């Protein structure tokens, strides 16, 4: 029966489970083309379009050429970003923060997230964790949504300053925001100005997946491996890069 359902999922997506989360009112796990995907009502949370966006980013920046000793993911979801980091050969310690207990349960049941080595999952509010931890990180990824919206507290100066505080001197910070809707585009203007003030030299990388737009604020001063062997890809992504602090000759 499982094999039949798996084959059917290559024809059309199958609903696997619907839950009401502690943070997100509606969560669904579907199976599409043999793989599980976690969605909210209006957005993909893990292993769908969001997975593609981070896959494209990691390929574009050759993420495995950098020296990364520890990673913080604020907004684990079902572990899509974790899976990609491991795919690109980033095997260092990862701390993943997830506030929604139901999301952690689904990530464990369907996505086997707890099988990853050197992964510490913390059930905590991301704002509180960033505000209180004394740990510093080489790579911080902020991927925080309730449905399609980033809660305003995660665009606050206090949150962004905390990202700076818990970053190592040489670091990479990636901040994901959906910008398909006009209101989200307007929010991005203020967010990017504040981000550039705290992380000078930030870029905005815009990705288009399934006719939807996501903007990733990307700041990187990480050192490159001394014995660097660049990851090479033939993948061509549809990405537009904006430098928030351009220099002109």
Tab-separated table of C-alpha atoms in Angstrom:
chain	number	residue	atom	x	y	z
A	1	UNK	CA	0.000	0.000	0.000
A	2	UNK	CA	2.834	2.403	0.862
A	3	UNK	CA	4.473	1.677	-2.471
A	4	UNK	CA	1.237	2.407	-4.329
A	5	UNK	CA	0.761	5.713	-2.480
A	6	UNK	CA	4.344	6.634	-3.208
A	7	UNK	CA	3.768	6.050	-6.929
A	8	UNK	CA	0.518	8.041	-6.825
A	9	UNK	CA	2.401	10.994	-5.304
A	10	UNK	CA	4.304	11.325	-8.585
A	11	UNK	CA	0.964	12.012	-10.312
A	12	UNK	CA	-0.553	14.372	-7.746
A	13	UNK	CA	0.287	15.399	-4.152
A	14	UNK	CA	-1.178	13.267	-1.369
A	15	UNK	CA	-2.348	14.735	1.917
A	16	UNK	CA	-0.609	12.886	4.764
A	17	UNK	CA	-1.500	14.811	7.922
A	18	UNK	CA	-3.120	18.111	8.926
A	19	UNK	CA	-2.398	19.667	12.313
A	20	UNK	CA	-2.974	22.871	14.225
A	21	UNK	CA	0.389	24.105	15.434
A	22	UNK	CA	1.214	25.907	18.654
A	23	UNK	CA	2.382	28.904	16.606
A	24	UNK	CA	1.077	28.335	13.069
A	25	UNK	CA	-2.698	27.700	13.006
A	26	UNK	CA	-2.595	25.330	10.027
A	27	UNK	CA	0.138	22.833	9.180
A	28	UNK	CA	0.025	20.108	6.575
A	29	UNK	CA	2.372	17.353	5.525
A	30	UNK	CA	1.912	16.282	1.923
A	31	UNK	CA	3.757	13.764	-0.196
A	32	UNK	CA	4.767	14.919	-3.651
A	33	UNK	CA	6.972	13.002	-6.087
A	34	UNK	CA	7.855	10.557	-3.352
A	35	UNK	CA	8.981	13.194	-0.839
A	36	UNK	CA	7.346	14.749	2.212
A	37	UNK	CA	6.739	18.520	2.253
A	38	UNK	CA	5.645	20.713	5.171
A	39	UNK	CA	3.334	23.645	4.389
A	40	UNK	CA	1.328	26.243	6.242
A	41	UNK	CA	-1.913	27.526	4.721
A	42	UNK	CA	-0.193	30.036	2.429
A	43	UNK	CA	3.491	29.132	2.419
A	44	UNK	CA	5.953	26.299	2.132
A	45	UNK	CA	7.799	25.681	5.388
A	46	UNK	CA	10.189	22.917	4.378
A	47	UNK	CA	11.308	20.782	1.416
A	48	UNK	CA	9.282	22.616	-1.239
A	49	UNK	CA	9.980	26.010	-2.807
A	50	UNK	CA	11.842	27.095	0.330
A	51	UNK	CA	14.222	24.166	-0.092
A	52	UNK	CA	14.895	25.229	-3.676
A	53	UNK	CA	15.660	28.814	-2.623
A	54	UNK	CA	18.310	27.828	-0.096
A	55	UNK	CA	19.708	25.198	-2.449
A	56	UNK	CA	20.203	27.893	-5.090
A	57	UNK	CA	21.784	30.275	-2.583
A	58	UNK	CA	24.220	27.717	-1.189
A	59	UNK	CA	25.265	26.758	-4.722
A	60	UNK	CA	25.666	30.395	-5.796
A	61	UNK	CA	27.905	31.324	-2.879
A	62	UNK	CA	29.861	28.027	-2.879
A	63	UNK	CA	29.063	27.622	0.796
A	64	UNK	CA	31.406	24.714	1.361
A	65	UNK	CA	34.481	26.795	0.524
A	66	UNK	CA	34.141	28.722	3.792
A	67	UNK	CA	35.447	27.845	7.230
A	68	UNK	CA	32.316	27.204	9.301
A	69	UNK	CA	32.695	25.712	12.776
A	70	UNK	CA	29.200	26.205	14.146
A	71	UNK	CA	25.784	27.212	12.842
A	72	UNK	CA	22.595	28.688	14.292
A	73	UNK	CA	19.272	28.208	12.501
A	74	UNK	CA	16.473	30.383	13.845
A	75	UNK	CA	13.301	28.684	12.613
A	76	UNK	CA	14.095	25.026	11.994
A	77	UNK	CA	10.842	23.969	10.363
A	78	UNK	CA	11.127	20.347	9.263
A	79	UNK	CA	14.894	20.617	8.779
A	80	UNK	CA	15.141	21.590	5.120
A	81	UNK	CA	18.123	23.919	5.643
A	82	UNK	CA	19.855	21.311	7.817
A	83	UNK	CA	19.505	18.720	5.057
A	84	UNK	CA	21.014	21.130	2.531
A	85	UNK	CA	23.954	22.067	4.743
A	86	UNK	CA	24.795	18.386	5.132
A	87	UNK	CA	24.346	17.890	1.369
A	88	UNK	CA	26.957	20.600	0.758
A	89	UNK	CA	29.381	18.923	3.127
A	90	UNK	CA	28.947	21.281	6.091
A	91	UNK	CA	29.251	18.801	8.959
A	92	UNK	CA	29.888	21.101	11.913
A	93	UNK	CA	27.652	21.531	14.971
A	94	UNK	CA	24.217	23.001	14.263
A	95	UNK	CA	21.872	24.566	16.814
A	96	UNK	CA	18.288	24.710	15.507
A	97	UNK	CA	15.658	26.830	17.279
A	98	UNK	CA	11.979	26.014	16.773
A	99	UNK	CA	9.134	27.490	18.832
A	100	UNK	CA	6.307	25.325	17.478
A	101	UNK	CA	6.265	21.992	19.294
A	102	UNK	CA	4.000	20.482	16.642
A	103	UNK	CA	6.518	21.382	13.927
A	104	UNK	CA	9.244	19.568	15.880
A	105	UNK	CA	6.944	16.539	16.203
A	106	UNK	CA	6.227	16.481	12.452
A	107	UNK	CA	9.903	17.030	11.631
A	108	UNK	CA	10.752	14.002	13.741
A	109	UNK	CA	7.970	11.762	12.451
A	110	UNK	CA	8.181	12.408	8.709
A	111	UNK	CA	11.544	14.071	8.062
A	112	UNK	CA	13.772	12.110	10.475
A	113	UNK	CA	15.411	15.346	11.591
A	114	UNK	CA	16.837	13.891	14.794
A	115	UNK	CA	18.967	11.451	12.789
A	116	UNK	CA	21.411	14.225	11.864
A	117	UNK	CA	24.655	14.121	13.821
A	118	UNK	CA	25.932	17.162	15.731
A	119	UNK	CA	22.453	18.706	15.753
A	120	UNK	CA	20.986	20.332	18.861
A	121	UNK	CA	17.247	21.113	18.552
A	122	UNK	CA	16.006	23.665	21.081
A	123	UNK	CA	12.290	24.234	21.660
A	124	UNK	CA	12.404	27.989	22.230
A	125	UNK	CA	11.246	31.331	20.907
A	126	UNK	CA	13.898	32.569	18.445
A	127	UNK	CA	13.772	36.144	19.740
A	128	UNK	CA	14.326	35.014	23.334
A	129	UNK	CA	17.167	32.703	22.321
A	130	UNK	CA	18.946	35.426	20.333
A	131	UNK	CA	18.454	37.830	23.229
A	132	UNK	CA	19.767	35.547	25.968
A	133	UNK	CA	22.380	33.169	24.539
A	134	UNK	CA	26.074	33.829	25.121
A	135	UNK	CA	27.117	31.461	22.314
A	136	UNK	CA	28.613	32.995	19.175
A	137	UNK	CA	28.243	31.516	15.693
A	138	UNK	CA	30.016	31.534	12.343
A	139	UNK	CA	26.823	31.138	10.306
A	140	UNK	CA	23.379	32.367	11.390
A	141	UNK	CA	20.275	31.725	9.293
A	142	UNK	CA	17.069	33.530	10.228
A	143	UNK	CA	14.141	31.755	8.563
A	144	UNK	CA	11.151	32.798	10.655
A	145	UNK	CA	7.585	32.852	9.388
A	146	UNK	CA	4.062	32.490	10.642
A	147	UNK	CA	2.311	31.438	7.467
A	148	UNK	CA	3.703	33.921	4.906
A	149	UNK	CA	4.598	36.709	7.331
A	150	UNK	CA	7.760	37.411	9.285
A	151	UNK	CA	6.579	38.617	12.729
A	152	UNK	CA	7.506	42.285	13.212
A	153	UNK	CA	9.655	41.552	16.249
A	154	UNK	CA	12.121	39.807	13.923
A	155	UNK	CA	12.528	42.992	11.899
A	156	UNK	CA	13.206	45.057	15.022
A	157	UNK	CA	16.515	46.771	15.658
A	158	UNK	CA	16.834	44.789	18.897
A	159	UNK	CA	16.642	41.454	17.066
A	160	UNK	CA	19.104	42.508	14.373
A	161	UNK	CA	21.510	43.857	16.994
A	162	UNK	CA	21.297	40.521	18.792
A	163	UNK	CA	22.191	38.717	15.560
A	164	UNK	CA	25.282	40.917	15.436
A	165	UNK	CA	26.066	40.280	19.114
A	166	UNK	CA	25.976	36.495	18.738
A	167	UNK	CA	27.953	36.475	15.479
A	168	UNK	CA	31.660	35.815	15.473
A	169	UNK	CA	33.895	38.600	14.187
A	170	UNK	CA	34.099	36.877	10.816
A	171	UNK	CA	30.696	35.457	10.071
A	172	UNK	CA	27.843	34.928	7.640
A	173	UNK	CA	24.265	36.007	8.328
A	174	UNK	CA	21.374	35.025	6.048
A	175	UNK	CA	17.868	36.417	6.584
A	176	UNK	CA	14.933	35.055	4.592
A	177	UNK	CA	11.816	37.091	3.775
A	178	UNK	CA	8.963	36.460	1.359
A	179	UNK	CA	8.511	39.536	-0.858
A	180	UNK	CA	5.806	38.529	-3.311
A	181	UNK	CA	3.155	40.783	-1.732
A	182	UNK	CA	3.399	44.582	-1.990
A	183	UNK	CA	3.323	45.003	1.793
A	184	UNK	CA	6.308	42.641	2.115
A	185	UNK	CA	8.227	44.602	-0.519
A	186	UNK	CA	7.649	47.789	1.495
A	187	UNK	CA	8.763	46.051	4.682
A	188	UNK	CA	11.942	44.912	2.934
A	189	UNK	CA	12.983	48.529	2.302
A	190	UNK	CA	13.091	49.391	6.023
A	191	UNK	CA	14.516	45.995	6.946
A	192	UNK	CA	17.347	46.232	4.429
A	193	UNK	CA	18.284	49.735	5.603
A	194	UNK	CA	18.508	48.570	9.218
A	195	UNK	CA	20.362	45.408	8.182
A	196	UNK	CA	22.931	47.374	6.176
A	197	UNK	CA	23.539	49.683	9.131
A	198	UNK	CA	24.341	46.708	11.380
A	199	UNK	CA	25.958	44.477	8.741
A	200	UNK	CA	27.665	46.821	6.234
A	201	UNK	CA	28.120	45.246	2.827
A	202	UNK	CA	24.879	43.239	2.858
A	203	UNK	CA	23.423	42.042	-0.446
A	204	UNK	CA	19.818	41.222	-1.247
A	205	UNK	CA	19.481	38.108	-3.359
A	206	UNK	CA	16.028	37.701	-4.884
A	207	UNK	CA	14.880	34.247	-5.934
A	208	UNK	CA	11.859	33.303	-8.020
A	209	UNK	CA	10.406	29.850	-7.435
A	210	UNK	CA	6.977	28.720	-8.604
A	211	UNK	CA	6.295	32.315	-9.723
A	212	UNK	CA	6.828	33.564	-6.177
A	213	UNK	CA	9.530	35.919	-4.907
A	214	UNK	CA	11.734	35.515	-1.848
A	215	UNK	CA	14.436	37.950	-0.773
A	216	UNK	CA	17.480	36.790	1.157
A	217	UNK	CA	19.598	39.374	2.933
A	218	UNK	CA	23.121	38.010	2.762
A	219	UNK	CA	26.176	39.197	4.695
A	220	UNK	CA	29.440	37.268	4.577
A	221	UNK	CA	32.953	37.909	5.901
A	222	UNK	CA	33.858	34.253	6.535
A	223	UNK	CA	37.406	33.097	5.759
A	224	UNK	CA	37.899	30.664	2.903
A	225	UNK	CA	39.445	27.228	3.540
A	226	UNK	CA	43.187	27.350	2.966
A	227	UNK	CA	42.960	24.124	0.946
A	228	UNK	CA	39.849	25.341	-0.809
A	229	UNK	CA	38.295	23.120	-3.460
A	230	UNK	CA	35.332	25.029	-4.813
A	231	UNK	CA	32.004	23.302	-5.087
A	232	UNK	CA	31.026	23.524	-8.713
A	233	UNK	CA	27.509	23.394	-10.072
A	234	UNK	CA	25.961	23.656	-13.481
A	235	UNK	CA	22.677	24.743	-11.948
A	236	UNK	CA	21.407	28.039	-13.307
A	237	UNK	CA	19.274	29.865	-10.768
A	238	UNK	CA	16.921	32.720	-11.445
A	239	UNK	CA	18.411	35.165	-8.987
A	240	UNK	CA	18.860	38.921	-8.925
A	241	UNK	CA	21.549	40.369	-6.625
A	242	UNK	CA	21.370	43.863	-5.157
A	243	UNK	CA	24.358	45.399	-3.376
A	244	UNK	CA	23.096	47.649	-0.562
A	245	UNK	CA	26.446	49.426	-0.320
A	246	UNK	CA	27.814	49.674	-3.864
A	247	UNK	CA	31.218	51.176	-4.600
A	248	UNK	CA	31.814	53.083	-7.787
A	249	UNK	CA	35.133	53.528	-9.528
